[in-house]
XYZ file of C-alpha atoms in Angstrom:
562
model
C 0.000 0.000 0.000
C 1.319 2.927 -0.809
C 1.178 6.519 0.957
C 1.022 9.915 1.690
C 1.972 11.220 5.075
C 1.016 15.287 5.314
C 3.328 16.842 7.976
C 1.857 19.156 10.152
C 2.871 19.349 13.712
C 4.700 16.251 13.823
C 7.973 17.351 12.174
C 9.944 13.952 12.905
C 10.486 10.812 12.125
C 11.153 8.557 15.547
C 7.888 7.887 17.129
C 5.742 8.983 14.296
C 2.530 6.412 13.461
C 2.013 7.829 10.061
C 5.267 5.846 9.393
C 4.191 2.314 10.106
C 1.834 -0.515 8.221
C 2.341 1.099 4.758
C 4.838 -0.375 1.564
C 5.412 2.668 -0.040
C 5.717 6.119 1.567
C 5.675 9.501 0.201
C 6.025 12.893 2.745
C 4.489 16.255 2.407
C 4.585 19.500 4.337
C 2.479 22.744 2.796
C 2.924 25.904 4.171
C -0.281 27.249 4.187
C -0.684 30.914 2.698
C -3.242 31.869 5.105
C -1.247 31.037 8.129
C 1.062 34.461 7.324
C -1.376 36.411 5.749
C -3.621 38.731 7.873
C -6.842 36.897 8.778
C -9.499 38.199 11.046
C -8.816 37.176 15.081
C -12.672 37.251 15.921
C -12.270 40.368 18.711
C -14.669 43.038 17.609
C -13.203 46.132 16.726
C -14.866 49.692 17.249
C -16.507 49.921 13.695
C -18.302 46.452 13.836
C -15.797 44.480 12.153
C -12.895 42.147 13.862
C -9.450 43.163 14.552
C -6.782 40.980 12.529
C -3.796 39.250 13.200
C -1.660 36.421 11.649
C -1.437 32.805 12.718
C 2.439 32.720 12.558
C 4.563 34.851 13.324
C 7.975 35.889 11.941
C 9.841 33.665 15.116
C 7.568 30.445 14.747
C 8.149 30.825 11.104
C 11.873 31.379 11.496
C 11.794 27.798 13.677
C 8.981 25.802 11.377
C 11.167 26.643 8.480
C 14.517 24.976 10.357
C 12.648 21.723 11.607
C 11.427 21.435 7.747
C 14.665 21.550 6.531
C 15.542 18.982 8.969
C 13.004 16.389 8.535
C 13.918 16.487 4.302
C 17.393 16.178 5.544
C 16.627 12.994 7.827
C 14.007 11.734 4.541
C 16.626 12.166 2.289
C 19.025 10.016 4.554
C 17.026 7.057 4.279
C 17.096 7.438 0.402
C 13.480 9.623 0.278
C 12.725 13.139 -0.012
C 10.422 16.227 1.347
C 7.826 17.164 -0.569
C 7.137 21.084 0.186
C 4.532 23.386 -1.108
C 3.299 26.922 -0.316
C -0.202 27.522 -0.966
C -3.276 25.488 -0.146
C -3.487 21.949 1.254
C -7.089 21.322 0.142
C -5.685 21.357 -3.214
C -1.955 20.418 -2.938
C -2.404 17.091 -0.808
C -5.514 15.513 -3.465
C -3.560 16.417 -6.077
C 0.130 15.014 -4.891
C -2.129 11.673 -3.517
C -3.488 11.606 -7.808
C 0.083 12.154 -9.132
C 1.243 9.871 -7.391
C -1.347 7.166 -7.134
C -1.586 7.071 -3.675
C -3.877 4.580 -1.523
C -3.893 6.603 1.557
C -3.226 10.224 2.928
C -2.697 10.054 6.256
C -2.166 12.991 8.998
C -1.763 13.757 12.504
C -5.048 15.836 14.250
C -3.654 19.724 15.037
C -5.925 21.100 18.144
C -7.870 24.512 17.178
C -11.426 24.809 15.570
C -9.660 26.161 11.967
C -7.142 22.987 12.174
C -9.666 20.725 12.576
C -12.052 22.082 10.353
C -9.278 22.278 7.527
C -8.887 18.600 8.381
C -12.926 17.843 7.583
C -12.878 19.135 4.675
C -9.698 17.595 3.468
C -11.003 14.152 4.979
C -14.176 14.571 2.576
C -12.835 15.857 -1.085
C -10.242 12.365 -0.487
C -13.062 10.159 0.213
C -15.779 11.850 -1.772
C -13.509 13.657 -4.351
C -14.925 13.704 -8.408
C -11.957 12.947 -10.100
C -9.714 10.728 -7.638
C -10.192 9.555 -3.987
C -8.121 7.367 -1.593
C -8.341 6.254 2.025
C -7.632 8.213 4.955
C -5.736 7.390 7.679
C -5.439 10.222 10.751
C -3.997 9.635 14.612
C -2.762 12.160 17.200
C 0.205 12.319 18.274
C 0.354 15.485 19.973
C -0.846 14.411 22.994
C 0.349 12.135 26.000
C -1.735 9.731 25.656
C -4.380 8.608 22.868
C -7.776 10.576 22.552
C -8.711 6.679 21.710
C -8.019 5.512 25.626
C -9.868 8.331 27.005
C -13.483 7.684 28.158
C -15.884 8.416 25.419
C -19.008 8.531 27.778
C -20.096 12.175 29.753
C -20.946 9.832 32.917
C -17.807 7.746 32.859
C -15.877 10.631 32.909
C -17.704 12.287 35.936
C -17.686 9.085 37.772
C -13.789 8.994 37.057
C -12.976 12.595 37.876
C -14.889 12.695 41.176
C -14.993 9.234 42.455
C -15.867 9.980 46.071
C -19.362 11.752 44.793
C -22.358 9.365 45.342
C -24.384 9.042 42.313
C -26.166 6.421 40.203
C -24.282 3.905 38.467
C -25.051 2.200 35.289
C -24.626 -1.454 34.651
C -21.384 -2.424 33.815
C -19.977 0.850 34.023
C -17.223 -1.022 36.487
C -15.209 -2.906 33.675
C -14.370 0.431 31.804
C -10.647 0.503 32.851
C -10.107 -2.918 31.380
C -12.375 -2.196 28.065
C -10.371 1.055 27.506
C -6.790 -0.098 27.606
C -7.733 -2.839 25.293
C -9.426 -0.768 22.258
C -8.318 -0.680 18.903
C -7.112 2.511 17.295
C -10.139 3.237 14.202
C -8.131 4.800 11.115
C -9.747 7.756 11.184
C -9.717 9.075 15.087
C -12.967 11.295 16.216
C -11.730 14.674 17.792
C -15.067 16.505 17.307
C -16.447 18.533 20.503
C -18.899 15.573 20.836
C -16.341 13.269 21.453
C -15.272 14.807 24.248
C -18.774 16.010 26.047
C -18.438 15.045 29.265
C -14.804 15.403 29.996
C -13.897 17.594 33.032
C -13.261 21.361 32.850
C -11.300 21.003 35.811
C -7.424 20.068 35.008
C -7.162 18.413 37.972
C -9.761 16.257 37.527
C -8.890 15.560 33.805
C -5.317 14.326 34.595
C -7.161 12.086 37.647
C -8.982 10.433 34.802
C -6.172 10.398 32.033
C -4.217 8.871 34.554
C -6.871 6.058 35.774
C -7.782 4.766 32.662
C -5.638 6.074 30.214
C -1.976 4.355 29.464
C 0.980 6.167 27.940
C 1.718 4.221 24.777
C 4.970 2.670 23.731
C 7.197 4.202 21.498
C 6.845 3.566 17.481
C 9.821 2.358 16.367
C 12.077 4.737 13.515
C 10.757 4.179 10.133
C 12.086 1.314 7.632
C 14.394 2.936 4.814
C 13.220 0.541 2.557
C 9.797 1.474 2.931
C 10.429 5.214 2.181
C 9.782 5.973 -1.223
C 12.258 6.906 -3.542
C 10.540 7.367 -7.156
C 8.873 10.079 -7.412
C 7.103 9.770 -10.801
C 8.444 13.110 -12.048
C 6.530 15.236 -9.064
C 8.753 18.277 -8.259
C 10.199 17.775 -5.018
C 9.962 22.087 -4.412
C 11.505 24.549 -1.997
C 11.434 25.288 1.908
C 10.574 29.222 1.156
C 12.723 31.689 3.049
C 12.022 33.593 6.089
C 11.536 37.186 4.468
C 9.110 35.287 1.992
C 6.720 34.054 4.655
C 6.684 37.155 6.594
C 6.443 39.376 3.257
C 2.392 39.580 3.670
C 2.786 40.826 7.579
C 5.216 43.473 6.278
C 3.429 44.404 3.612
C -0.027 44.775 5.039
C -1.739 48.153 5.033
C -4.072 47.454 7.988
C -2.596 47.328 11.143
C -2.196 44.214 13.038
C -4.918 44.000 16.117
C -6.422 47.138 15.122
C -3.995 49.678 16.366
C -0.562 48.676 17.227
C 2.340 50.725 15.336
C 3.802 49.379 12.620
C 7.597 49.957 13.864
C 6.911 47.399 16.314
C 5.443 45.091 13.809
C 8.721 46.313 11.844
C 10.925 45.493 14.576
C 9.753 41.781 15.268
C 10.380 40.935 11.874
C 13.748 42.270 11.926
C 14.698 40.665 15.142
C 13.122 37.272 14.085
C 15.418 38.040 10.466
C 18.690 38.482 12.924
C 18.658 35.157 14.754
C 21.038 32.705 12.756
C 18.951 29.699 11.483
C 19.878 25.965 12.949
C 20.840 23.849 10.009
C 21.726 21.243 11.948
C 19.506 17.773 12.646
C 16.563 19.426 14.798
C 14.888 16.264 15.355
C 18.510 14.354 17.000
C 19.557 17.626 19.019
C 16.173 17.464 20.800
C 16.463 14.088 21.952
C 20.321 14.567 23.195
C 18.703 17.741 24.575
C 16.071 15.284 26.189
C 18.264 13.178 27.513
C 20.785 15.349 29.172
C 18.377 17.835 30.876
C 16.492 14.599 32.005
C 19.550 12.711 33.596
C 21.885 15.968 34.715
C 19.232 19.115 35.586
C 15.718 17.769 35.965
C 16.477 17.203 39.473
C 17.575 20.638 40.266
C 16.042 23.073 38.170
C 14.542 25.909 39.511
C 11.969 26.531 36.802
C 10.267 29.640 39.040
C 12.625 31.854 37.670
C 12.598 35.268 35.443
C 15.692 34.024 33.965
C 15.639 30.002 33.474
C 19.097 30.305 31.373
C 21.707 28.074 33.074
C 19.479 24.610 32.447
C 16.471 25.869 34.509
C 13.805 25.170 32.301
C 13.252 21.703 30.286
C 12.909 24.396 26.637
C 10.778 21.289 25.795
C 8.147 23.944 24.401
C 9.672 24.564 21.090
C 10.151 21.204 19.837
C 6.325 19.804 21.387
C 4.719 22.800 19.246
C 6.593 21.622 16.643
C 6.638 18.097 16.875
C 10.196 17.289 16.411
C 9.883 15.471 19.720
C 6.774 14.176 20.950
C 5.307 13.959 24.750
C 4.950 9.899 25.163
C 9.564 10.527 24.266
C 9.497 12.568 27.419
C 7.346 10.086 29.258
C 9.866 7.640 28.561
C 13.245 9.264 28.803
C 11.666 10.445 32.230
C 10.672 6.741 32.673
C 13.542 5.258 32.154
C 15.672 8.037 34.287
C 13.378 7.484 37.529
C 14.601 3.639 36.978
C 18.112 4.302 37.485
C 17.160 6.612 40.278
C 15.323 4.244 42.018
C 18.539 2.103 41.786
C 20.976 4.378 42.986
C 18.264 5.701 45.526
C 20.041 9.321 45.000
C 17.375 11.605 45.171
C 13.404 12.176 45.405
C 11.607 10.903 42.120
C 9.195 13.634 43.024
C 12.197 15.776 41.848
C 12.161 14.095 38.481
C 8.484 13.490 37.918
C 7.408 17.112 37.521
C 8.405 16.764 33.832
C 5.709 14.026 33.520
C 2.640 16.131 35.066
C 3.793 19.198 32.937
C 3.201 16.554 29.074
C -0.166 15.797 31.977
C -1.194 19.289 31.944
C -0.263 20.062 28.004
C -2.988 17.561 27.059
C -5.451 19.229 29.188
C -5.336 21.978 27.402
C -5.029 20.330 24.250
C -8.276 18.098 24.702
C -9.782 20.586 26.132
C -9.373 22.516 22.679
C -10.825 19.906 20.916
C -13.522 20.203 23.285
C -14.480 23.549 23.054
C -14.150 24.189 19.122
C -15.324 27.477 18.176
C -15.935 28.504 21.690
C -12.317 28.261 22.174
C -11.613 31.604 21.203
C -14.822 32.927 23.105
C -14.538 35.904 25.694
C -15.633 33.394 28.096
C -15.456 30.213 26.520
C -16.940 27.886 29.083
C -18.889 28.358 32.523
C -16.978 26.154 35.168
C -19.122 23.042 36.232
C -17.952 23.453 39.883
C -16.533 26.958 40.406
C -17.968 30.266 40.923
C -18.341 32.054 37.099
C -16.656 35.465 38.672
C -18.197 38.169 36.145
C -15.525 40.167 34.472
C -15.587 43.186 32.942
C -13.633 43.882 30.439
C -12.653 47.574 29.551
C -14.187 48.491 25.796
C -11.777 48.643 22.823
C -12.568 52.611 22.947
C -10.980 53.045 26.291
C -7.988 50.512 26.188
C -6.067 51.037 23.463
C -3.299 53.261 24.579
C -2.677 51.107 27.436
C -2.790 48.125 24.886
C -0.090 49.509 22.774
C 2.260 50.251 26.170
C 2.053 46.525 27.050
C 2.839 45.291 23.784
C 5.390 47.827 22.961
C 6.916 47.297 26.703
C 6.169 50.350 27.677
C 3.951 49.609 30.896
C 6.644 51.448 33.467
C 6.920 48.153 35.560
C 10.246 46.935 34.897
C 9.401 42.980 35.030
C 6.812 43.549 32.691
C 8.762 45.445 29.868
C 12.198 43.218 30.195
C 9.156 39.985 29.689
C 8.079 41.771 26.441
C 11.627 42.920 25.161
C 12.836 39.797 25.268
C 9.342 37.780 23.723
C 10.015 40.363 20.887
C 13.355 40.124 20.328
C 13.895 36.252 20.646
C 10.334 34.596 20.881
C 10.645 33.549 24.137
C 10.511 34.013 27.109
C 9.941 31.856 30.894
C 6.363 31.126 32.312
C 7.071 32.785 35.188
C 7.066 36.027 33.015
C 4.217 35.137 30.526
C 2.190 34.904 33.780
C 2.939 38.155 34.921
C 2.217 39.726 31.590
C -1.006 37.921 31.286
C -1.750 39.278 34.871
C -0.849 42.738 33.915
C -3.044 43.046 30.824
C -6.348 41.364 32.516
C -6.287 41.387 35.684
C -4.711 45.312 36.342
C -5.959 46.710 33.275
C -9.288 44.702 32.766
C -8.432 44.417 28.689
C -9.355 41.501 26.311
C -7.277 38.330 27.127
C -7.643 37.237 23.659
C -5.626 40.396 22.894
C -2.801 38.881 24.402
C -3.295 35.778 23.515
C -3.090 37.038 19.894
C -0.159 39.323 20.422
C 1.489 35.806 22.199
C 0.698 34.141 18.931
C 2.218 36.443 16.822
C 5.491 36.868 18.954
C 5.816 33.365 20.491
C 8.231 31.103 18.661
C 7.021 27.904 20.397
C 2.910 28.828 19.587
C 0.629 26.625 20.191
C -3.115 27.467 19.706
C -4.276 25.210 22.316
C -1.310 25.829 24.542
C -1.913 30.087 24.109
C -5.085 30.273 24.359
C -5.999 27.702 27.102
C -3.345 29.283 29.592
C -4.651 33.017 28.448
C -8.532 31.859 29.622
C -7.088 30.141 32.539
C -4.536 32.706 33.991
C -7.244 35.611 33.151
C -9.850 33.906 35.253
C -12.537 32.897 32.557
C -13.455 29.008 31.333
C -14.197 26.320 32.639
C -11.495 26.597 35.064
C -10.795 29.783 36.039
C -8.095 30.945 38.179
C -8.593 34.391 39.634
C -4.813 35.024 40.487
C -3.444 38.305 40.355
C 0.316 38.886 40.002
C 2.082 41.705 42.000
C 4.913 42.180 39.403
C 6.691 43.890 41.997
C 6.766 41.634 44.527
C 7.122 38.753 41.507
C 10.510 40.128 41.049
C 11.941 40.331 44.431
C 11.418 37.039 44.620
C 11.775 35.205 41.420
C 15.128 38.082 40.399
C 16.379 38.851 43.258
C 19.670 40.339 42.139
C 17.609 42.219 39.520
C 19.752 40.815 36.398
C 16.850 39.711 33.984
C 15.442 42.884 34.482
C 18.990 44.909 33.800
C 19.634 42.413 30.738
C 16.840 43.744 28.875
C 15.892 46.928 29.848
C 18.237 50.207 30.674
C 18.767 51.196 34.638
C 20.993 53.341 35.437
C 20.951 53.230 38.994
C 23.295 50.354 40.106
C 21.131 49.962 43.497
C 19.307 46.433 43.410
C 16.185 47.876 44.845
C 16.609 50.666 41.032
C 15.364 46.951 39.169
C 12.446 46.653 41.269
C 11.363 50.041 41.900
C 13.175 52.166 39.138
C 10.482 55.267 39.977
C 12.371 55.951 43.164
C 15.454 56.128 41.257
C 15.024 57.882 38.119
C 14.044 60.880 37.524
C 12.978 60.437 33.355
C 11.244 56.998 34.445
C 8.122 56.707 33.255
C 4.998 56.744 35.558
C 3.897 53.338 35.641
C 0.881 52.632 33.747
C -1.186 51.069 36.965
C -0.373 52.511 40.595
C 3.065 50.643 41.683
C 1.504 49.932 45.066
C -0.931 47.621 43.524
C 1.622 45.646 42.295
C 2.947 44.677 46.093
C 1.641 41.819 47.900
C 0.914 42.874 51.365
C 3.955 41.890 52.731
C 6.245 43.566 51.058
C 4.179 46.708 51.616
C 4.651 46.280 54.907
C 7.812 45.768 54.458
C 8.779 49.229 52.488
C 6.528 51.306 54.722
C 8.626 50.406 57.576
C 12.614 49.665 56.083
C 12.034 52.209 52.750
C 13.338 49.616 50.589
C 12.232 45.469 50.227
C 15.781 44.967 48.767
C 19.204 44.974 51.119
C 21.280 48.302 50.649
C 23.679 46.837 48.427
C 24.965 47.716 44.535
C 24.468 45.172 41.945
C 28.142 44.382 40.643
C 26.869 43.066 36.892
């Protein structure tokens, strides 16, 4: 049988399904047009239309076009090839799968109500199409574990997620644990919001389930070089397109991006994204050594709280999960296989280790939960919690907010954690989740705007983006959803703690003052600083208030020596 496997977020080639039970196979990847042109975001604007955005920005782009070159580099390796195309899948894939007689396209499900509805329709002209049609074959391997083992009735999952609750059982309702782990994978899985009715809004109580019933899968072994195709009947093989051509519709668009922020920042994200060397090297193998080491050698002692999680702090797993060049069940079992030798040498808490685990646990919440919620995902409030209080929020109209919009994007806000957070998301794509949370807190919780402002600006500027990822932590950090979190960040305070010597801060934003407590509270210091955008006070917990009514200062009296 031969086929055609259509890349999308699964950029590799260990531990990738698509690659298995087929004779012949044939790989594509399309960059889609309408990903980097400007589409509308769904936020209304102040004339009755919708503000608009793109769906990847100039930094994801700069890192989707690096892992492309790598999987054609590991394809042609094993004697095969990348097919790439720009334009539209619902014509490029039917038509590769004709020209090259293909008996199956297969894919991996991408989270988001325009991913999966792009996947409908392509699931339908294959099958149904006039001229030519072929099987389909799709999985998902995105997640931990397999939408497949997860319960596909609304009671079972309550029943799972809140086992102490007394309610009425039905018959045979008691045997789903052993019925789940034995089901058979259907060739073409069902991630429709139906699927999932039922499932818990709750995280905690979705990873209580996931991890009852639901069993990480083994590993899929590397693909067979002699079942990768290497005839290509004449089909041009094409192009990765460069950097400055993807981003060429952003640049080039007369309307500005969400409505109202300046193009010289739009300007400037393009050029920093333009100024970061590419990686030519083998994506897919420097992830896994990157696995690997930060599993046996830092796990254990990172302290992943920080502003600054250089110096092996953070697991950077992000990037290559959005991307797919590694996929969670590889964590699961490079962390599996790590808390073995641990529990050998009986050298330190696995509880030390095993945080890596409930962070791929929490990922598919989100994920599933995106499925879930479709359209709705991108809702103002997309869900009413099932057993939290719905806090009303009100949000600040378009009309009044846009000034102070532009200040938090631009990193202009006056509070010194915020604006280093924002340089450095603009000027690298990154930066730690201690920071995005404090950004997010900022913009909804201080200044009462849109979340799904942010949570656009985050997609445009984030170069691990992940629509389910995004959005999901936007609704959840800005207190709306099904599981709403009304936490409020005292940015202030945040720093003390979290950069206490006040270096992140001074690495991306000017202080001239070499006092420590100038990075927290650069007001007192500076004379041209200017006036925060929300009332600094706010932005103390009441501690620390306490604290610089009676001392003056939170920080000791000592100079910072960087």
């Amino acid at each position: 049988m031969s086929r055609l496997v259509w890349h999308r977020r699964d950029l590799r080639l260990a531990d990738n399904e698509l690659y298995h039970n087929a004779n012949r196979i044939y790989s594509v990847f399309v960059f889609e047009s309408s990903d980097y042109s400007p589409r509308q975001t769904g936020i209304p604007d102040d004339d009755g239309g919708q503000l608009q955005s793109v769906s990847h920005g100039p930094h994801f782009s700069r890192r989707l076009i690096d892992a492309v070159h790598s999987l054609k580099s590991n394809l042609q390796s094993l004697g095969g090839d990348l097919i790439v195309r720009t334009g539209n899948p619902l014509q490029i894939v039917p038509q590769l799968a004709q020209d090259l007689q293909i008996d199956e396209v297969s894919w991996s499900e991408v989270p988001g109500y325009f991913e999966c509805t792009l996947s409908d329709k392509l699931k339908k002209i294959l099958l149904l199409g006039e001229h030519y049609r072929c099987k389909v074959f799709t999985t998902c391997s995105l997640t931990l574990v397999h939408p497949v083992d997860l319960p596909s009735d609304s009671e079972v999952w309550q029943r799972l997620a809140r086992p102490n609750e007394k309610r009425r059982t039905r018959k045979g309702m008691k045997d789903f644990k052993r019925e789940t782990t034995d089901k058979t994978t259907p060739n073409i899985i069902d991630i429709s919001p139906t699927r999932f009715e039922g499932m818990p809004t709750i995280m905690g109580d979705f990873r209580r389930v996931a991890r009852s019933v639901a069993p990480v899968r083994e590993l899929f072994e590397n693909p067979n070089p002699q079942k990768v195709a290497k005839d290509f009947n004449g089909v041009v093989i094409g192009e990765v397109p460069l950097l400055e051509e993807l981003t060429k519709p952003l640049l080039e668009s007369t309307t500005p991006m969400l409505g109202f922020l300046p193009n010289k920042l739009i300007v400037q994200l393009i050029k920093d994204s333009n100024s970061i060397p590419h990686n030519n090297g083998k994506i897919e193998e420097q992830c896994i050594r990157h696995l690997k080491d930060f599993v046996s050698n830092h796990a254990t002692t990172a302290d992943r709280n920080l502003c600054d999680v250089g110096n092996n702090n953070s697991s950077k797993l992000s990037l290559p999960l959005a991307l797919g060049t590694l996929s969670p069940r590889q964590v699961y079992h490079c962390v599996k296989d790590e808390k073995r030798k641990l529990e050998e040498a009986q050298s330190c808490s696995l509880s030390d280790i095993n945080w890596l685990v409930s962070h791929m646990e929490m990922r598919d919440y989100f994920l599933f939960n995106c499925f879930r919620e479709g359209r709705s995902a991108y809702n103002l409030s997309p869900q009413k919690p099932m057993y939290k209080p719905n806090i009303p929020r009100r949000w600040l109209p378009l009309s009044e907010s846009k000034e102070k919009f532009i200040k938090w994007a631009c990193g202009e806000t006056g509070l010194p954690l915020v604006d280093a957070g924002m340089k450095e998301l603009i000027t690298t794509g990154y930066t730690s989740n201690r920071v995005r949370q404090n950004m997010a807190s900022v913009l909804t919780k201080d200044l009462n705007l849109d979340w799904r402002l942010g949570a656009e600006w985050f997609q445009l500027c984030l170069e691990d983006h992940c629509v389910a990822a995004n959005f999901g932590n936007w609704a959840y950090f800005a207190g709306v959803g099904g599981d709403p979190k009304n936490r409020h960040f005292r940015t202030v305070s945040q720093a003390y703690r979290y950069d206490p010597g006040g270096n992140y801060v001074r690495k991306w934003i000017k202080i001239s003052s070499n006092d420590l407590e100038a990075a927290l509270r650069p007001w007192a210091f500076e004379m041209d600083w200017p006036t925060p955008i929300v009332d600094p006070n706010s932005q103390l917990s009441f501690q620390d208030k306490v604290k610089l009514e009676t001392l003056g200062r939170m920080s000791p009296a000592t100079l910072n020596e960087d």
